[in-house]
XYZ file of C-alpha atoms in Angstrom:
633
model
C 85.610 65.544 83.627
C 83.950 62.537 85.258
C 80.501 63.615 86.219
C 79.539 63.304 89.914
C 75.816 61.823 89.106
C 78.018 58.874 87.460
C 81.333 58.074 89.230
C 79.812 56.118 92.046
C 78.332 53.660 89.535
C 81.921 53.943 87.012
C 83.850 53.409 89.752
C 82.272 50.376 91.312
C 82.160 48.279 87.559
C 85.835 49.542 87.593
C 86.547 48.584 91.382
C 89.785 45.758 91.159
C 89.649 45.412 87.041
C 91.674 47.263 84.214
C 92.532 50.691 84.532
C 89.984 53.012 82.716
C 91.669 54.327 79.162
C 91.689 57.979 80.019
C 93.029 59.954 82.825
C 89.722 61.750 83.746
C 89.760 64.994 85.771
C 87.516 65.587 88.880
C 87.382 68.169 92.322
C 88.265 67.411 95.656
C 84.341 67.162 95.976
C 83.762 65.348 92.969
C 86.724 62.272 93.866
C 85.208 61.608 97.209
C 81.001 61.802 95.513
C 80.374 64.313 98.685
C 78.640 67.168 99.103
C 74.946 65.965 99.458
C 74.514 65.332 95.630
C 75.286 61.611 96.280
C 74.396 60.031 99.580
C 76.754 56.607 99.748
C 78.715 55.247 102.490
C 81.761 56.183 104.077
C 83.373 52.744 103.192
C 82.335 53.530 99.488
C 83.646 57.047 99.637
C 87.147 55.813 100.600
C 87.049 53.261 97.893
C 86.698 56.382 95.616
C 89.669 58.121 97.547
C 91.396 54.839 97.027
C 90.525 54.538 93.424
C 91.725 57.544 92.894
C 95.592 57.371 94.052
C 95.499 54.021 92.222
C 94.828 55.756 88.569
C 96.208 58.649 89.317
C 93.183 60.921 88.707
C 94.006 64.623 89.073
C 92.354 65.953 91.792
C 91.344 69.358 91.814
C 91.544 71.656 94.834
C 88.212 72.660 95.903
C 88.111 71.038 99.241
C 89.401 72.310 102.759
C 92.764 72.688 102.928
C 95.456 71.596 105.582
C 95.232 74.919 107.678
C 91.233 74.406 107.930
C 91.149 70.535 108.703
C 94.001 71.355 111.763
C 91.564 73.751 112.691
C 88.874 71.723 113.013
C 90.364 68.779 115.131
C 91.763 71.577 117.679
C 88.515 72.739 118.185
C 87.995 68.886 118.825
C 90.665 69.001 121.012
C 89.354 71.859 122.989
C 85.669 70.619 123.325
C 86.999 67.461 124.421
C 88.830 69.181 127.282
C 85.771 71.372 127.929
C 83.664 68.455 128.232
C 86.628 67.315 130.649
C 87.493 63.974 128.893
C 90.309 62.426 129.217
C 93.100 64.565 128.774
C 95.451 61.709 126.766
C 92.246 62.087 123.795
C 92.178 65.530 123.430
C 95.813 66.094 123.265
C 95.869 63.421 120.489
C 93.668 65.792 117.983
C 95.851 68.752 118.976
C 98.798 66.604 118.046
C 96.746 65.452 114.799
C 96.384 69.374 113.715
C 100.062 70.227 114.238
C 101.177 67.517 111.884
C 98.539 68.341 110.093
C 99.224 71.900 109.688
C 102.465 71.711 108.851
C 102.520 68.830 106.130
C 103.070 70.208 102.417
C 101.138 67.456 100.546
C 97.263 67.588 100.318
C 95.203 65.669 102.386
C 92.751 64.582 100.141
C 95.984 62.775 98.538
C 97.169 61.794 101.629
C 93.540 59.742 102.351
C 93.226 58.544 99.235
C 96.158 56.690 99.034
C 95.843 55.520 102.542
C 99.020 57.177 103.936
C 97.210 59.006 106.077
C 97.830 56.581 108.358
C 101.650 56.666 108.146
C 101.871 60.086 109.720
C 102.569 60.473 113.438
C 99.747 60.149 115.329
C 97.129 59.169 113.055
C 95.602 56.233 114.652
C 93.003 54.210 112.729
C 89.897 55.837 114.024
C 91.503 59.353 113.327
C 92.007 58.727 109.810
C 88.484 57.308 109.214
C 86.919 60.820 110.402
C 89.690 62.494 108.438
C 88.610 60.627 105.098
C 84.795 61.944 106.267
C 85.774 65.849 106.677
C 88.168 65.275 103.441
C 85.447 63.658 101.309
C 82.785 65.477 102.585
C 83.313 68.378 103.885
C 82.053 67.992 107.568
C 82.657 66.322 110.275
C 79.407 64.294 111.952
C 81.632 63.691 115.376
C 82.722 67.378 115.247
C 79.670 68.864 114.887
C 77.955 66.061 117.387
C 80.223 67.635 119.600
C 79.810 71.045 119.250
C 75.838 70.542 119.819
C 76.911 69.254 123.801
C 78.693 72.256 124.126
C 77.178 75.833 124.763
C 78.908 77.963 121.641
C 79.443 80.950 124.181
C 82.289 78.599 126.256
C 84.197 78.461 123.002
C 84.511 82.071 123.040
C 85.621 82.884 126.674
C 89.119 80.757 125.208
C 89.842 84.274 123.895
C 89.761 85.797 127.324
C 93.349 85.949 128.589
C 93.202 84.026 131.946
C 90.590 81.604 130.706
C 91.825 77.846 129.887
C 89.530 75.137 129.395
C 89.407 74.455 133.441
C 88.366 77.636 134.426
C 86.143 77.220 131.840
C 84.586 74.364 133.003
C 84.836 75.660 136.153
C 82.134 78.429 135.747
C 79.549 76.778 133.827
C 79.497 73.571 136.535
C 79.617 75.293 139.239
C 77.524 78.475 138.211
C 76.280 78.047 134.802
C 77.505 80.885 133.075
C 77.456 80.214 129.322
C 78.211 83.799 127.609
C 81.147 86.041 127.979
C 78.522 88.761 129.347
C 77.384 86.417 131.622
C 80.817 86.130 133.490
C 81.373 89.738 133.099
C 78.490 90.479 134.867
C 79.340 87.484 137.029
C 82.876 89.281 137.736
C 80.737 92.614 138.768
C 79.105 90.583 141.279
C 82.445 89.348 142.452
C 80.928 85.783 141.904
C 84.331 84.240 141.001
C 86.213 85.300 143.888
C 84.994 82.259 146.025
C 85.408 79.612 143.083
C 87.844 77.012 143.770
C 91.483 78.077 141.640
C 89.729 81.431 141.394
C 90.425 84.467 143.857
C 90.645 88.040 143.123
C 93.554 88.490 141.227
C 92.305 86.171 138.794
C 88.514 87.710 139.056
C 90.527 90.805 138.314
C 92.610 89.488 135.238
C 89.530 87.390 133.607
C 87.512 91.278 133.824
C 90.147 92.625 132.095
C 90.709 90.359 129.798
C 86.985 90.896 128.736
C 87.998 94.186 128.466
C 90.852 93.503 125.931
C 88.388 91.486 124.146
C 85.549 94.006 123.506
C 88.275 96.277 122.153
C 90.103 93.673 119.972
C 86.605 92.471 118.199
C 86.058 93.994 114.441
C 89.681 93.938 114.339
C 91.609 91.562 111.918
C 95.587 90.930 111.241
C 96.904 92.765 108.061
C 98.039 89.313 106.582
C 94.571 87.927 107.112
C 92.963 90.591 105.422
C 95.257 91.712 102.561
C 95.382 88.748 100.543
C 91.387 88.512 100.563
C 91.633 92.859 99.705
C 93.952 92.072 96.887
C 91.708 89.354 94.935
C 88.957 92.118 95.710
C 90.500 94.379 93.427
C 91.544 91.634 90.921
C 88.011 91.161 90.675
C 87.165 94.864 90.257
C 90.159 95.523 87.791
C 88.720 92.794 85.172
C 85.002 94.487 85.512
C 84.217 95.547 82.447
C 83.954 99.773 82.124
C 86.825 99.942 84.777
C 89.577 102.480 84.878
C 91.682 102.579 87.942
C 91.305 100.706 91.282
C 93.403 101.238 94.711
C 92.951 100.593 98.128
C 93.268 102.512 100.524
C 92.522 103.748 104.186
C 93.999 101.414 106.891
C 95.577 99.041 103.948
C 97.114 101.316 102.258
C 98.821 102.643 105.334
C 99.453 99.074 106.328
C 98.364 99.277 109.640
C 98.886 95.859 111.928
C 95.152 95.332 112.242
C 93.034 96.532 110.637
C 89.170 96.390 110.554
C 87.841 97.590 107.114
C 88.571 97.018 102.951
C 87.964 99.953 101.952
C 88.321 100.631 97.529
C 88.279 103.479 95.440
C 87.238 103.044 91.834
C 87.024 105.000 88.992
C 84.285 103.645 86.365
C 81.362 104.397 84.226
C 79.440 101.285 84.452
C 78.942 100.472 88.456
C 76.577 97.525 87.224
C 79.445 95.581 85.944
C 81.278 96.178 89.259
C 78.779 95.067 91.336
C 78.249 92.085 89.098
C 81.546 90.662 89.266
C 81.802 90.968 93.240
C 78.238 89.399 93.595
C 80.417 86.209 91.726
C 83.000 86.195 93.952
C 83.132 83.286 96.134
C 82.396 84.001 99.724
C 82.016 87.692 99.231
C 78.385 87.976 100.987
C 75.547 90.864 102.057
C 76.645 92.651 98.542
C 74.385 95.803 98.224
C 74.676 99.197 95.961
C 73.742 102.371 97.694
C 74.590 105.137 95.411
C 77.897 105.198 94.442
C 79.007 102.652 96.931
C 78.805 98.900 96.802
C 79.531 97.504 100.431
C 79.646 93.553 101.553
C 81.333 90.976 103.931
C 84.650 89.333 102.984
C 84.812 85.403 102.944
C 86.094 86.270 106.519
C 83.657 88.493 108.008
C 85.963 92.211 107.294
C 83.090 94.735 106.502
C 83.781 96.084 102.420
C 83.291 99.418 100.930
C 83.838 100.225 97.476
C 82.885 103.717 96.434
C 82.799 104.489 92.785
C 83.733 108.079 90.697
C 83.527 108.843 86.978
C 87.160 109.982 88.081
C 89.558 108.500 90.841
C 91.338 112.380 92.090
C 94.284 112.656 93.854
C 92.128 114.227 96.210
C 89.974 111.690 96.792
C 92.780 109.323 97.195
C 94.783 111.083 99.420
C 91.328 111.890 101.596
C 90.623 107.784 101.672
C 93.902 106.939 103.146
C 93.523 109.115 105.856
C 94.721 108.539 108.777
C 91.922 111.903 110.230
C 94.979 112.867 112.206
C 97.422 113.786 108.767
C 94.547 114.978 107.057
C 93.902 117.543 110.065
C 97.789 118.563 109.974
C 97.338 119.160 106.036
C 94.617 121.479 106.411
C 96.410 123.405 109.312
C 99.109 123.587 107.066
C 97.325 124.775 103.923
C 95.758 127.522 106.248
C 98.923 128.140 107.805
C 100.701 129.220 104.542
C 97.295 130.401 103.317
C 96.580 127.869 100.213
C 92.853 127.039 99.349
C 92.750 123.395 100.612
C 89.556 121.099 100.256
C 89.821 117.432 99.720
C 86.152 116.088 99.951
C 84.140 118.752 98.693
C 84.115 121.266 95.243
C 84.882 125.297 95.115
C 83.586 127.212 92.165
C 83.138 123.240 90.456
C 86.623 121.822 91.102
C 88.818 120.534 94.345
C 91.433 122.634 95.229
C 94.165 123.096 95.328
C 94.601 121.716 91.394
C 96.772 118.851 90.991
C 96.527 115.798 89.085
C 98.563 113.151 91.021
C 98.933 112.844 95.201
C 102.873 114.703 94.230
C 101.401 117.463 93.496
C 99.073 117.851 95.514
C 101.941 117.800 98.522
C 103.994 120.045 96.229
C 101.208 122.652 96.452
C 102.054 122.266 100.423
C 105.490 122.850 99.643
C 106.288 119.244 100.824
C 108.041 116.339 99.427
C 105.185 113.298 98.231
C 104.688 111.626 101.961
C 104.240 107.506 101.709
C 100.970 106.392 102.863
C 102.805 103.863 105.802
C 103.617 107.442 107.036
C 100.193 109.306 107.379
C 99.395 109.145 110.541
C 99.884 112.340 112.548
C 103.035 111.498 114.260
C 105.430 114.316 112.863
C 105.913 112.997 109.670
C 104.469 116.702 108.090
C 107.139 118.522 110.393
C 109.910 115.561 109.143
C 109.097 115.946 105.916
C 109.247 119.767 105.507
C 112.980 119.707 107.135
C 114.162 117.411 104.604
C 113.993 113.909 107.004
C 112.161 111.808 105.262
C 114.719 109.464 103.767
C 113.936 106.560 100.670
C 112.484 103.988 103.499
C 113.473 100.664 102.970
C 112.049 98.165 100.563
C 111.423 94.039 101.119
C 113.473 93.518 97.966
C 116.601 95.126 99.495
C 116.331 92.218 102.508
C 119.712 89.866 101.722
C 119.207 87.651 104.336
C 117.205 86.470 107.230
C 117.795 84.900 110.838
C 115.385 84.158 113.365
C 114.391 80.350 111.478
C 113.705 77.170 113.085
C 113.976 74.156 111.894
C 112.989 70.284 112.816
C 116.157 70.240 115.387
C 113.415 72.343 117.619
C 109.537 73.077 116.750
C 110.062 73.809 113.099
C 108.060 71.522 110.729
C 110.928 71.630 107.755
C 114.194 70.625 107.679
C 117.428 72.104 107.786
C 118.121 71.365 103.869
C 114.000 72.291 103.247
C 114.694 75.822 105.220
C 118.134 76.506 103.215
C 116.442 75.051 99.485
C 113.296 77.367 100.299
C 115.521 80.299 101.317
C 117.530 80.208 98.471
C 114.431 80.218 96.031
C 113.211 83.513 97.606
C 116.178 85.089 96.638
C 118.218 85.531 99.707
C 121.577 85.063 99.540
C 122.097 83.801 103.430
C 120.023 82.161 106.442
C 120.280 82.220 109.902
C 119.445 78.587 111.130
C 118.076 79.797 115.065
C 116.440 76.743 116.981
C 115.472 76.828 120.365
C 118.035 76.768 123.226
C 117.566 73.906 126.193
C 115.099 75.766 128.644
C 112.302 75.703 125.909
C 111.547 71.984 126.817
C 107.824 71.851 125.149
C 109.938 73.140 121.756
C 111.965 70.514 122.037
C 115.495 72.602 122.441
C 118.780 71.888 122.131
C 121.119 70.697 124.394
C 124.907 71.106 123.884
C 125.164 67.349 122.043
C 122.375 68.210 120.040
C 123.972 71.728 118.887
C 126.891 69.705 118.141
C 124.877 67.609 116.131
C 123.488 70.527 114.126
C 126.753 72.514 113.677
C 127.911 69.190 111.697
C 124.799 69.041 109.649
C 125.245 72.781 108.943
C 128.720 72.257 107.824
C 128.029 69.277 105.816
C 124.838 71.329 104.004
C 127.552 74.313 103.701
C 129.839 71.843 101.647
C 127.348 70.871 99.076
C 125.060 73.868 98.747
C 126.048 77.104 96.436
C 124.494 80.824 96.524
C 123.195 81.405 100.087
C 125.821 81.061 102.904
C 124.304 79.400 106.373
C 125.245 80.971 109.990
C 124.846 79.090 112.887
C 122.854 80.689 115.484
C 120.403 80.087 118.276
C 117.408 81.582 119.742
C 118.643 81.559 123.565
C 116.078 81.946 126.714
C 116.699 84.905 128.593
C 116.039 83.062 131.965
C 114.177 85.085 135.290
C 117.226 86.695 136.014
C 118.638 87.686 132.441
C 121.359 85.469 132.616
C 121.569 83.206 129.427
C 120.389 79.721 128.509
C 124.187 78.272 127.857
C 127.320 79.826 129.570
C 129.358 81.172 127.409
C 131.702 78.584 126.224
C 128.634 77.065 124.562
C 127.143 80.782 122.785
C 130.673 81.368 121.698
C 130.298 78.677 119.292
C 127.290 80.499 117.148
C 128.126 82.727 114.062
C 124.993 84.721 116.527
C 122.604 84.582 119.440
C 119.221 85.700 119.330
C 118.151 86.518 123.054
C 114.401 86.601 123.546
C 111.935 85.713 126.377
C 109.945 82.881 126.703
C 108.515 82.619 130.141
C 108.054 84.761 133.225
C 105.840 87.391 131.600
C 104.035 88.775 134.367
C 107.364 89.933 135.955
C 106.951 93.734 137.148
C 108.294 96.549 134.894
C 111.772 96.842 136.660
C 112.507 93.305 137.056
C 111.578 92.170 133.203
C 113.201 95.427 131.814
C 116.636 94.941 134.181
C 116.252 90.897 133.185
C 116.354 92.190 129.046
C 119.317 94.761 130.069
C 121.338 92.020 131.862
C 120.681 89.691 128.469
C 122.037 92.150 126.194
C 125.352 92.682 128.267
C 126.003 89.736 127.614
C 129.256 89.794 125.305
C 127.970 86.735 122.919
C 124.317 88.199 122.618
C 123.877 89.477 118.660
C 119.852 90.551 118.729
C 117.003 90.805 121.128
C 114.222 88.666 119.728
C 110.294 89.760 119.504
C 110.867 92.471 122.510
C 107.818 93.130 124.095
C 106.545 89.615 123.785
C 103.332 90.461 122.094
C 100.505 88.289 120.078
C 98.869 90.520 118.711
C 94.722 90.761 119.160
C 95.812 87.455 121.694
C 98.524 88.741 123.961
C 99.415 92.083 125.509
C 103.097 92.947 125.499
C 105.318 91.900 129.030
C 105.564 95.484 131.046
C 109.095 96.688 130.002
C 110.784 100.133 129.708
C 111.371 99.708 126.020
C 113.448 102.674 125.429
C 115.652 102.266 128.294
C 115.906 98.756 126.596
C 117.151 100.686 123.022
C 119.358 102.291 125.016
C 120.992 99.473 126.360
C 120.740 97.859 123.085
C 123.282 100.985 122.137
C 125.353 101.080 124.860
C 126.231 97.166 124.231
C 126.394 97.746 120.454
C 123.173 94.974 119.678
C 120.494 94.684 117.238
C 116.492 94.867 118.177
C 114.540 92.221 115.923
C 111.589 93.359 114.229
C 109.983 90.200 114.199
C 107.816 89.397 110.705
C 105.473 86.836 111.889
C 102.239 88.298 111.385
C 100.877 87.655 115.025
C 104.096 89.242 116.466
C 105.421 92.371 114.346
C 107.365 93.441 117.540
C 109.310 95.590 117.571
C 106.364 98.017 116.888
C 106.574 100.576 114.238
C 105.770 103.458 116.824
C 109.182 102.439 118.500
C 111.008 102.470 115.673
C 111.603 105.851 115.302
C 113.626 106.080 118.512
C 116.053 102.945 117.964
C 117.006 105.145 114.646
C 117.642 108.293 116.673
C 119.622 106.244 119.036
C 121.259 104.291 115.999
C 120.122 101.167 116.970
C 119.817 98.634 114.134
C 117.252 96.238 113.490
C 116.938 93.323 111.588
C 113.740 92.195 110.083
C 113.377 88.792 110.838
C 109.975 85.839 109.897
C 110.476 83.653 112.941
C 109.938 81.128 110.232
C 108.736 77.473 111.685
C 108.146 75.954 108.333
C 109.172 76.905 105.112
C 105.858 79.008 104.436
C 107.045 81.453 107.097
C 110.018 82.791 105.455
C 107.365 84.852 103.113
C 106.521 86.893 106.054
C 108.947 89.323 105.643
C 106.977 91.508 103.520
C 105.278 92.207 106.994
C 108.085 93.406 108.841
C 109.153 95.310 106.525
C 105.999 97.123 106.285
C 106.537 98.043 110.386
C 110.046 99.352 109.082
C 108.625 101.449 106.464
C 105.548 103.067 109.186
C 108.422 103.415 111.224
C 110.589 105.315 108.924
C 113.730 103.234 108.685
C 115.743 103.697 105.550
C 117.699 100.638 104.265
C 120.911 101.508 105.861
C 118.889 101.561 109.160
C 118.227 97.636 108.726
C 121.286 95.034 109.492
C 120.231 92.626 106.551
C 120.479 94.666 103.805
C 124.223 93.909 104.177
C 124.992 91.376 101.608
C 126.583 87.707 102.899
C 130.406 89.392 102.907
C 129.496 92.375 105.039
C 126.770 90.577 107.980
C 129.392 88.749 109.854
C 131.285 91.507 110.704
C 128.202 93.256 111.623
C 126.898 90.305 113.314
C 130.012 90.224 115.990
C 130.328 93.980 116.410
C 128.692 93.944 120.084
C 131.011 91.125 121.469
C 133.734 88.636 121.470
C-alpha cells in the first residue's frame, strides 16, 4: 500500500521516468492525496489521477460512486435554475448526471485516465470540477453555490406543483424561504395574485404540502433493505449471537417503510452494540436496556431489541401489522385458547409453541406469510383453505417491460439480452418507447424497422434466452394508440401505458385506459395508476372497472418492479385474481441494473396473494407467446 503522507513526493520523482517496480495498491482517496491529509493543487491531484491509469495502480473503491456524483451536479443543475441562470448551463449538468448515472465504469478511472472528457457532454471545465469531487470528495463550486441559495427552496422541489420558477417566483417576489413559510403564505391566500399563480395552483401547491408532511419519515423498501440486511450481517458475526431476523414493516415488505426494526437473541449485548458502533455510517448508537437504537447511513430510525431467547412469540408480535395481531387475539378468544404474545402467564407465553407454525396451529390455522399480516382477510382466507403457495422471484422465466438505447435506456440491445441471460431468464421483452414520447427519444416506424433487424440479427447469434419484439405504446388523450394498427401488428406484444394527460378527470382517464385495452393488438397495461411513489400520486382512475375491462378483452395488468413505481398495488391485486386477470411482473429496466428489480414486484405479488399460476411469466419461453396473443389478432 503506498502511504498517503508519501505519494505526493513518490509520485512527483516518478512523474515522466521509468515505471515504479511494483504494482502498489491505494483507495480512491489515497490515488487522488485528498481528503485534507495532504493539501496540494488540483493540477497536482490530476497528475496523480493521471499517474495512476498510466501504471495501472489498483484503485480501491472508497470514493463516491456514479449514483452520488450525478446527484450532486443535478442539484447543480437545479440551483443554477433557482438562481435563474441561463437555462442552456443548467441543463448541461443535468445532462452531465444522466450520462453519468448510467455509465458502468468508475469515475475515478474515468478522470484518471483523462477520458472523462470523451463522454457526451463533458466539456473541459466540467471535467476539471469532476476530477475535484472525484479526488476529493467535495465540490468548492457546489457548495459555493449552495451557500447563495436558502436550503429551505431546495426542499419546496418536493412539493408537487413547485418547479424551479415558481420557486423563484415566491422568494423574489415575497421572500418566502421555508416550506412553512408558503404554507402559511397559502393560508393567507398570498399566492393567488402572483403572476403564473391563481387559485387552482394556490390550491394544488397546499396540498402538495400536505402530501409532503405525510410522506416525510417514510423511505422506499429498496432504499432501506439493503442498508437492513448489512445491519444484520453485522449483528450475525457479533460474537455471543444466536439468531437474528427482521421484522415489522420489512419483514412484511411493505412499499415504504419508515423503521429497521431487529430481533436478537444473545447473551452478550456488549458485543452487539460494539460491532454496530463500527459500522460505517450507522450514527446516534445508544443501549437502553435491552434495546440498542441508532440512525442508518440514510437517516431510517434503528431498533434492535435483544432476548436471552428469540420466541415465536416475540417474532410473530414484531411483525405485526396491530391489525393481524388484533384478529389473532379475537380469534384465540373466539375459540377460547389462552393467547398472550408480549407478556408471561404463570412464567411462560402462551399458548406453547416453539416455532411461528405452531403457534398458528394452536389457532387451528395454516402458518400465514408475513407479506400477508395485515388485517385484510387473510385470517378468514386462511381458515377456508385459500391461501395458496404464493409465488416466488425464482419461478419468474422471463421479463418485458425493458428499454434499451433505441429510446431512454442507457444499455444496449446486446448489453440488455447478455445481462438478462446471466440472471437466469430464459426470454426478454425488448419494449422501447413508441413516437409520442419525444423527450425519450421514441421510435418512429423506420426506427422500429431498424430495431426488428437488430433483434433478428441478435436472435441469430445468441443461444438460451429467446427475444420478443415489443413496444411500450402511449395511450394518447383519447385512448386511441400511438401507431395504427398495421404498425402494433408487427410486435410479438404491446405494452399500453400512459405518459401524459394525468390530471384528466376520473371518467375520462378511466374510459381513455378502457378504450386502450380494446384495442385488438394491446398485450398489457403498463404501470396503471401512474404512480411515483412518496413523489407522485396515482392519475384518478376506476381501477377495478379497469380489471374488468382488462377481462372482458382477455389482457394482462403489469405489476411494474421499479422500486419508485410498484403499480399495480398489492391491495389491488387480490381482485384482478378473483376476476382472473393475469399479471406480469415486469422491472421497467432502463439500464442493465434495473432488471434486478424484480425481486420487488414480486414482493407486491406475494402481499397480494398471487400464486405462480396467477403470474403470466412463469410460463417458460414455449408457452408465453401463445399467452402473449390470447387477447387479439
Amino acid at each position: 500500500m503506498v502511504a498517503v503522507e508519501s505519494l505526493s513526493g513518490w509520485a512527483a520523482a516518478r512523474l515522466g521516468r521509468t515505471k515504479p517496480s511494483t504494482t502498489p495498491s491505494i483507495t480512491a482517496g489515497a490515488l487522488s492525496v485528498i481528503k485534507s491529509r495532504v493539501a496540494i493543487s488540483l493540477a497536482h491531484r490530476t497528475t496523480l489521477l493521471r499517474l495512476a491509469a498510466k501504471w495501472r495502480w489498483r484503485v480501491e473503491s472508497d470514493a463516491m460512486d456514479n449514483r452520488e456524483i450525478a446527484k450532486v451536479l443535478e442539484e447543480i443543475g437545479l440551483l443554477l435554475e433557482l438562481k435563474g441562470e441561463n437555462p442552456f448551463k443548467s441543463n448541461a449538468y443535468y445532462n452531465a448526471a444522466r450520462t453519468i448515472e448510467s455509465l458502468t465504469e468508475d469515475m475515478a478511472e474515468l478522470v484518471a485516465s483523462g477520458r472523462i472528457r470523451d463522454l457526451k457532454g463533458i466539456g473541459p471545465a466540467l471535467a476539471e470540477k469532476l476530477a475535484e469531487l472525484v479526488g476529493t470528495g467535495r465540490l468548492t463550486y457546489y457548495e459555493e453555490l449552495k451557500q447563495s441559495v436558502p436550503t429551505g427552496l431546495l426542499e419546496m422541489t418536493a412539493i408537487p406543483g413547485m418547479g424551479p420558477k415558481k420557486i423563484m417566483a415566491v422568494w423574489e417576489k415575497l421572500g418566502i424561504t421555508t416550506i412553512g413559510e408558503l404554507e402559511y403564505a397559502c393560508v393567507e391566500n398570498r399566492l393567488v395574485s402572483l403572476p403564473g399563480f391563481g387559485q387552482k395552483t394556490q390550491d394544488k401547491i397546499r396540498q402538495g404540502i400536505q402530501q409532503l408532511k405525510r410522506r416525510r419519515g417514510f423511505h422506499l423498501y429498496a432504499t432501506v433493505i439493503g442498508e437492513a440486511e448489512q445491519i444484520v450481517e453485522v449483528i450475525r458475526h457479533s460474537a455471543g449471537v444466536g439468531r437474528v431476523e427482521l421484522v415489522g414493516e420489512l419483514r412484511r415488505r411493505l412499499e415504504v417503510v419508515q423503521t429497521i426494526s431487529v430481533l436478537v437473541s444473545a447473551d452478550r449485548l456488549q458485543s452487539v452494540l460494539d460491532g454496530l458502533r463500527q459500522l460505517e455510517g450507522l450514527w446516534e448508537v445508544t443501549r437502553t436496556g435491552d434495546r440498542i437504537i441508532g440512525k442508518s447511513p440514510s437517516g431510517i430510525p434503528v431498533s434492535v431489541v435483544m432476548s436471552e431467547h428469540l420466541t415465536a412469540h416475540a417474532l410473530c408480535a414484531a411483525t405485526g401489522s396491530q391489525e393481524h395481531l388484533n384478529a389473532l387475539a379475537a380469534r384465540a378468544s373466539r375459540i377460547q385458547v389462552p393467547w398472550t404474545l408480549t407478556s408471561e402467564v404463570g412464567g411462560q407465553r402462551v399458548p406453547k409453541a416453539d416455532s411461528e407454525e405452531a403457534l398458528y396451529a394452536t389457532l387451528g390455522l395454516p402458518f400465514i406469510e408475513p407479506e400477508l399480516r395485515e388485517g385484510l382477510g387473510e385470517i378468514e382466507a386462511a381458515e377456508a383453505g385459500r391461501l395458496k403457495p404464493l409465488v416466488e422471484a425464482r419461478q419468474i422465466q422471463g421479463i418485458f417491460h425493458n428499454h434499451t438505447t433505441y429510446s431512454d435506456g442507457s444499455a444496449s440491445l446486446d448489453d440488455m439480452v447478455v445481462a438478462a441471460k446471466a440472471l437466469g431468464y430464459r426470454y426478454i421483452g425488448i419494449s422501447d418507447h413508441s413516437q409520442s414520447a419525444f423527450y425519450a427519444n421514441g421510435l418512429k416506424e423506420d426506427r422500429i424497422r431498424e430495431q426488428h433487424a437488430a433483434i433478428d440479427a441478435l436472435r441469430d447469434r445468441t443461444s438460451g434466452i429467446a427475444i420478443f419484439k415489443g413496444i411500450e405504446a402511449d395511450i394518447l388523450a383519447d385512448g386511441s394508440m400511438d401507431y395504427p394498427d398495421d404498425v402494433l401488428a408487427k410486435f410479438d406484444f404491446v405494452i399500453a401505458s400512459v405518459h401524459s394527460r394525468f390530471n384528466l378527470p376520473e371518467e375520462e382517464q378511466t374510459a381513455r385506459v378502457i378504450r386502450a385495452l380494446a384495442n385488438p393488438y394491446v398485450t398489457m397495461l403498463g404501470h396503471p395508476t401512474g404512480r411515483l411513489l412518496l413523489s407522485r400520486e396515482g392519475y384518478r382512475i376506476d381501477m377495478k372497472r379497469v380489471i374488468d375491462a382488462a377481462k372482458q378483452y382477455g389482457k394482462i395488468v403489469e405489476i411494474n418492479a421499479n422500486p419508485h413505481r410498484l403499480d399495480l398495488d398489492w391491495r389491488l391485486c387480490g381482485y384482478a385474481k378473483q376476476q382472473g386477470v393475469k399479471v406480469s411482473i415486469n422491472p421497467d429496466a432502463h439500464a442493465t441494473e434495473g432488471l434486478e428489480d424484480v425481486p420487488f414486484g414480486v414482493n407486491v405479488a406475494r402481499k397480494g396473494r398471487l400464486e405462480p399460476s396467477d403470474v403470466i411469466n412463469t410460463l417458460g419461453p414455449q408457452e408465453i407467446l401463445p399467452a402473449l396473443t390470447t387477447g387479439h389478432r
